[in-house]
PDB file of C-alpha atoms in Angstrom:
ATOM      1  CA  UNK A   1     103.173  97.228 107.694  1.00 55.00           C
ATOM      2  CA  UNK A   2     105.354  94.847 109.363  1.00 58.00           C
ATOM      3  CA  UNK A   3     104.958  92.003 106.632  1.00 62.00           C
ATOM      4  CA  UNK A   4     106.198  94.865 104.337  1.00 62.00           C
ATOM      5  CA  UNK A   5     109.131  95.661 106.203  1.00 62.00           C
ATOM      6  CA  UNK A   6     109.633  91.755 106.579  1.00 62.00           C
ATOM      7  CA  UNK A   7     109.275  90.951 102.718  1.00 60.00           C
ATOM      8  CA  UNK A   8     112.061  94.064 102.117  1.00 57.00           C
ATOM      9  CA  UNK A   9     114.308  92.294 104.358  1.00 57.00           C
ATOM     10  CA  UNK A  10     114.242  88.684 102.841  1.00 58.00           C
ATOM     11  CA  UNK A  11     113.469  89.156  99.133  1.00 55.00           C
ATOM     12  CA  UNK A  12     115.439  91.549  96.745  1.00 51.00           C
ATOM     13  CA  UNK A  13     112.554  91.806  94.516  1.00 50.00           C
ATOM     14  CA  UNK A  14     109.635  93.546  96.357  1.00 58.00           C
ATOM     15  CA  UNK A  15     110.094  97.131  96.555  1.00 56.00           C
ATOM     16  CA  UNK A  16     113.102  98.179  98.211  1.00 57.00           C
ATOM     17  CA  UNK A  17     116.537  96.198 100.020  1.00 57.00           C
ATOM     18  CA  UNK A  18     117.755  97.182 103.111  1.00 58.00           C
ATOM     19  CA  UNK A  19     120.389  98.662 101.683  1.00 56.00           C
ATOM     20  CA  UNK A  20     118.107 100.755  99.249  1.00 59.00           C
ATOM     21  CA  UNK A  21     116.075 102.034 102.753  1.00 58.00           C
ATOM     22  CA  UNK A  22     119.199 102.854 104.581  1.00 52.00           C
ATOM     23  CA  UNK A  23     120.486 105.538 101.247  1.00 50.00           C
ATOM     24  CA  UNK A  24     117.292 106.418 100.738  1.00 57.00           C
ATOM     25  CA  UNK A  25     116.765 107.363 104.272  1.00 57.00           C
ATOM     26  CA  UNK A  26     120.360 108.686 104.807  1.00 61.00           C
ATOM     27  CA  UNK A  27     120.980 110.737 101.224  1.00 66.00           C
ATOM     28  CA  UNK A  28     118.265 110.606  99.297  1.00 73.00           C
ATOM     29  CA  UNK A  29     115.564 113.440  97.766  1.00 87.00           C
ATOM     30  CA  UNK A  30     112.774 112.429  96.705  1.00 89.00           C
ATOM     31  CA  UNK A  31     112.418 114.092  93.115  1.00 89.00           C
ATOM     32  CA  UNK A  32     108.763 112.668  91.654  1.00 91.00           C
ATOM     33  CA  UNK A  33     106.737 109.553  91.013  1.00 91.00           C
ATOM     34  CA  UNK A  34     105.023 107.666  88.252  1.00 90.00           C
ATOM     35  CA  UNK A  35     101.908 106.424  87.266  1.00 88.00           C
ATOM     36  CA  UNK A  36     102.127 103.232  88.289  1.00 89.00           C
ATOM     37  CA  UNK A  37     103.377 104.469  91.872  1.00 91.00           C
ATOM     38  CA  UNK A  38     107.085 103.735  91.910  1.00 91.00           C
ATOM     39  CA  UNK A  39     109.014 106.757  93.432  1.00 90.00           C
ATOM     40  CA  UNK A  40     112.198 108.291  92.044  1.00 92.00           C
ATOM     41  CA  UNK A  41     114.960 109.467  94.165  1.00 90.00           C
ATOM     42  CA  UNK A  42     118.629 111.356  93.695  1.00 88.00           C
ATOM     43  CA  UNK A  43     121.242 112.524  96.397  1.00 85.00           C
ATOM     44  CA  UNK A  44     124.919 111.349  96.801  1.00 79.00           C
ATOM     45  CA  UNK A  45     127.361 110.305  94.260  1.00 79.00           C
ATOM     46  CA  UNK A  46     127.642 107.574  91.728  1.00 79.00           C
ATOM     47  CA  UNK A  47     131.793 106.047  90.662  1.00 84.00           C
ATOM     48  CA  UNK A  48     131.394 108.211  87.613  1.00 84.00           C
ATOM     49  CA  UNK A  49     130.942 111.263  89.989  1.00 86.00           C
ATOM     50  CA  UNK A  50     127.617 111.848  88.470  1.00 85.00           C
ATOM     51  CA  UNK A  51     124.573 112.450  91.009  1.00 84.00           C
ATOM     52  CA  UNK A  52     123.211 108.940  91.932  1.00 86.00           C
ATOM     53  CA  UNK A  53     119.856 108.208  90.994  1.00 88.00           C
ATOM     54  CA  UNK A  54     117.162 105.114  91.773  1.00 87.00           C
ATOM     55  CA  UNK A  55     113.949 103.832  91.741  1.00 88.00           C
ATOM     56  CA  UNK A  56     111.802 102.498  94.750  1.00 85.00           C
ATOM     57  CA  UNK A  57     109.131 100.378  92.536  1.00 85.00           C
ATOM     58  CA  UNK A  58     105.667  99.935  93.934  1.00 84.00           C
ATOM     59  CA  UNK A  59     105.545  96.252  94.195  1.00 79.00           C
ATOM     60  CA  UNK A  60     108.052  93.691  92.793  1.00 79.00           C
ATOM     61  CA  UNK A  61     111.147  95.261  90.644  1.00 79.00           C
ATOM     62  CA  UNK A  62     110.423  95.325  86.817  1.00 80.00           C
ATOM     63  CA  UNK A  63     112.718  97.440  85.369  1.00 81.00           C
ATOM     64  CA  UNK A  64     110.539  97.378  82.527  1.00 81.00           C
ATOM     65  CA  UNK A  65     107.804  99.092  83.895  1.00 82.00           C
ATOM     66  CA  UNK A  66     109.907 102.779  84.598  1.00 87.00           C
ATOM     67  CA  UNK A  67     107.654 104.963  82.092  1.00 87.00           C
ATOM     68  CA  UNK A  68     110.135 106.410  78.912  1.00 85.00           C
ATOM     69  CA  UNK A  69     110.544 110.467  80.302  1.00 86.00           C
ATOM     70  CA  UNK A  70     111.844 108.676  83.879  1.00 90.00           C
ATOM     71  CA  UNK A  71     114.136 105.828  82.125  1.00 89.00           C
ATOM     72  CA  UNK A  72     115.792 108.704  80.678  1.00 89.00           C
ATOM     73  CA  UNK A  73     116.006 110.395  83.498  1.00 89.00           C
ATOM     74  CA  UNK A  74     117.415 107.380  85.506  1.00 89.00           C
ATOM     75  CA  UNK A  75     120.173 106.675  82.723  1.00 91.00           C
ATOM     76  CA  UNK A  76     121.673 110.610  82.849  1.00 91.00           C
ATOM     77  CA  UNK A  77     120.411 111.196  79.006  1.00 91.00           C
ATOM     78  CA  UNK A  78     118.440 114.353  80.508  1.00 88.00           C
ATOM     79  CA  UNK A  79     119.022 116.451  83.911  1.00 87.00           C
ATOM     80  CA  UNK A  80     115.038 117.398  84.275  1.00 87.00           C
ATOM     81  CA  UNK A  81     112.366 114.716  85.376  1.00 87.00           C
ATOM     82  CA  UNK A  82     109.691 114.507  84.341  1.00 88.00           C
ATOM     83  CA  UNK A  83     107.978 116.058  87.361  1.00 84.00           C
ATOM     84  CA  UNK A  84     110.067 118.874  86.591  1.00 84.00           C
ATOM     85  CA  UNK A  85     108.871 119.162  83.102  1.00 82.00           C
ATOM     86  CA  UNK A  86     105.634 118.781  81.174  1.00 81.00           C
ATOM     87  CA  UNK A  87     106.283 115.530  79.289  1.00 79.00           C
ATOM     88  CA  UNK A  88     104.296 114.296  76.803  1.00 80.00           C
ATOM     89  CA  UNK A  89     104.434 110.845  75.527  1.00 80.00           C
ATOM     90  CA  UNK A  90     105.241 110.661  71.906  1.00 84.00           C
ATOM     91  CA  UNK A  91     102.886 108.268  69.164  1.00 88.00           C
ATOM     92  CA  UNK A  92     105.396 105.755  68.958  1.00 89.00           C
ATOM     93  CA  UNK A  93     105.386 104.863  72.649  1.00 83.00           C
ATOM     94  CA  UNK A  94     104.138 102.374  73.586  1.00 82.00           C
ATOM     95  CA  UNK A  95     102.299 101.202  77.083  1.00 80.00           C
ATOM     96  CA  UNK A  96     103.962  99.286  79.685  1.00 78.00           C
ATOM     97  CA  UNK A  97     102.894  95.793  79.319  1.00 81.00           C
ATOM     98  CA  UNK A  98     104.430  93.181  81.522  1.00 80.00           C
ATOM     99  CA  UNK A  99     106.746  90.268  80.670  1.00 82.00           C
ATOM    100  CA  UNK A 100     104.481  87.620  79.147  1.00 86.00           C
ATOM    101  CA  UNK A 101     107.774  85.074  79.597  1.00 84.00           C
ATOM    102  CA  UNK A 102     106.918  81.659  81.956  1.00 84.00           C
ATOM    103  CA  UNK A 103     103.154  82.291  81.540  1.00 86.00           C
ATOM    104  CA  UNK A 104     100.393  80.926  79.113  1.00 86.00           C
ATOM    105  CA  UNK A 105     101.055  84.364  77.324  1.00 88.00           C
ATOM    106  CA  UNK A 106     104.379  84.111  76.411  1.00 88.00           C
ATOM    107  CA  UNK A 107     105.320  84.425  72.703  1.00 87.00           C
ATOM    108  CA  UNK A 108     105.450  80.800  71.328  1.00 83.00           C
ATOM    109  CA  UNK A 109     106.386  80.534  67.552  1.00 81.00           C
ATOM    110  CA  UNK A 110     104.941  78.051  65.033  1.00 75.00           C
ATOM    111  CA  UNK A 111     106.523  74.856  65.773  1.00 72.00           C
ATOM    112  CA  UNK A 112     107.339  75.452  69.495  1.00 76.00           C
ATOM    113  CA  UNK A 113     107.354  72.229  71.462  1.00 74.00           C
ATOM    114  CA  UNK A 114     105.315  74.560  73.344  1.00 73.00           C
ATOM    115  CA  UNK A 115     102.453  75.875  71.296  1.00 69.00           C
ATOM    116  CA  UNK A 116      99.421  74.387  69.783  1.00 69.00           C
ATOM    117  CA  UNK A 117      98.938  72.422  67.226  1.00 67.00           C
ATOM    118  CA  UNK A 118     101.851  70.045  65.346  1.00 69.00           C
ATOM    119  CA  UNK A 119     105.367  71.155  64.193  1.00 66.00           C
ATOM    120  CA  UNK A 120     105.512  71.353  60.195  1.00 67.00           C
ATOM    121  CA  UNK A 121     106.745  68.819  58.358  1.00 71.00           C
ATOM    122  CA  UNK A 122     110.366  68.705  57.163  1.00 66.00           C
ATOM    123  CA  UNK A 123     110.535  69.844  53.627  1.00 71.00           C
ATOM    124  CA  UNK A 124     113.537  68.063  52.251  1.00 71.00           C
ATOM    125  CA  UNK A 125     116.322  71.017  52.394  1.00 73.00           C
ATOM    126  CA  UNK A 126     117.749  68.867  55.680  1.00 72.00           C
ATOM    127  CA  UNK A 127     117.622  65.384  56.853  1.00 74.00           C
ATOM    128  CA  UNK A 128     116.364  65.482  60.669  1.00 74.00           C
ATOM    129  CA  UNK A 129     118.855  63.234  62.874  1.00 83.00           C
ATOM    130  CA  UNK A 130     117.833  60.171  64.656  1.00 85.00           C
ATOM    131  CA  UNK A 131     119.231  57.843  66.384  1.00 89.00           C
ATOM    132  CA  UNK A 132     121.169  54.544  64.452  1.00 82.00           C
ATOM    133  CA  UNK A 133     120.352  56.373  60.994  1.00 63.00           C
TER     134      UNK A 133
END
């Protein structure tokens, strides 16, 4: 528990900020959570005068990973959670799958500097520079 609180004090990125734990703590209702354990909350005010709403994420802040019924929920495009509601994922939505980028998974197209194999040849419709030519 203490490591916890100490991580939330010195990294942004793991679960919640100080800040985040004092409004939580001081306006916010908790309203539902996801499958993947990150908890929803709403209470005060946002600059728009709309009713503020965040996320407390279960381990380190991927935006990415809010499932779609809550993302809309979070961005105002619906006034019912989906803990409110019975939502049902439509056919064309896909998984959460984590950012590949800075691992041996990320996307590397042929000819990446990065990939396997060797880049294709030039095929005549440019002149590749080098140097004194």
């Amino acid at each position: 528990m203490h490591m916890k609180l100490l991580l939330q004090i010195f990294t942004w990125w793991n679960g919640q900020t100080i800040g985040t734990r004092f409004h939580t703590w001081r306006h916010g209702q908790r309203v539902g959570e996801d499958e993947f354990g990150n908890v929803y909350y709403q209470g005060g005010t946002d600059s728009e005068g709309r009713t503020r709403r965040w996320v407390i994420y279960n381990g380190p802040a991927e935006a990415s990973a809010i499932p779609p019924g809550w993302h809309g929920w979070m961005h105002h495009r619906t006034d019912v959670s989906p803990a409110d509601e019975k939502y049902a994922v439509r056919e064309w939505q896909k998984p959460h799958r984590a950012n590949p980028t800075g691992t041996p998974n990320a996307y590397r197209p042929k000819g990446s500097i990065a990939g396997a194999g060797k880049r294709p040849r030039v095929t005549g419709d440019y002149d590749a520079w080098t140097p004194r030519s």
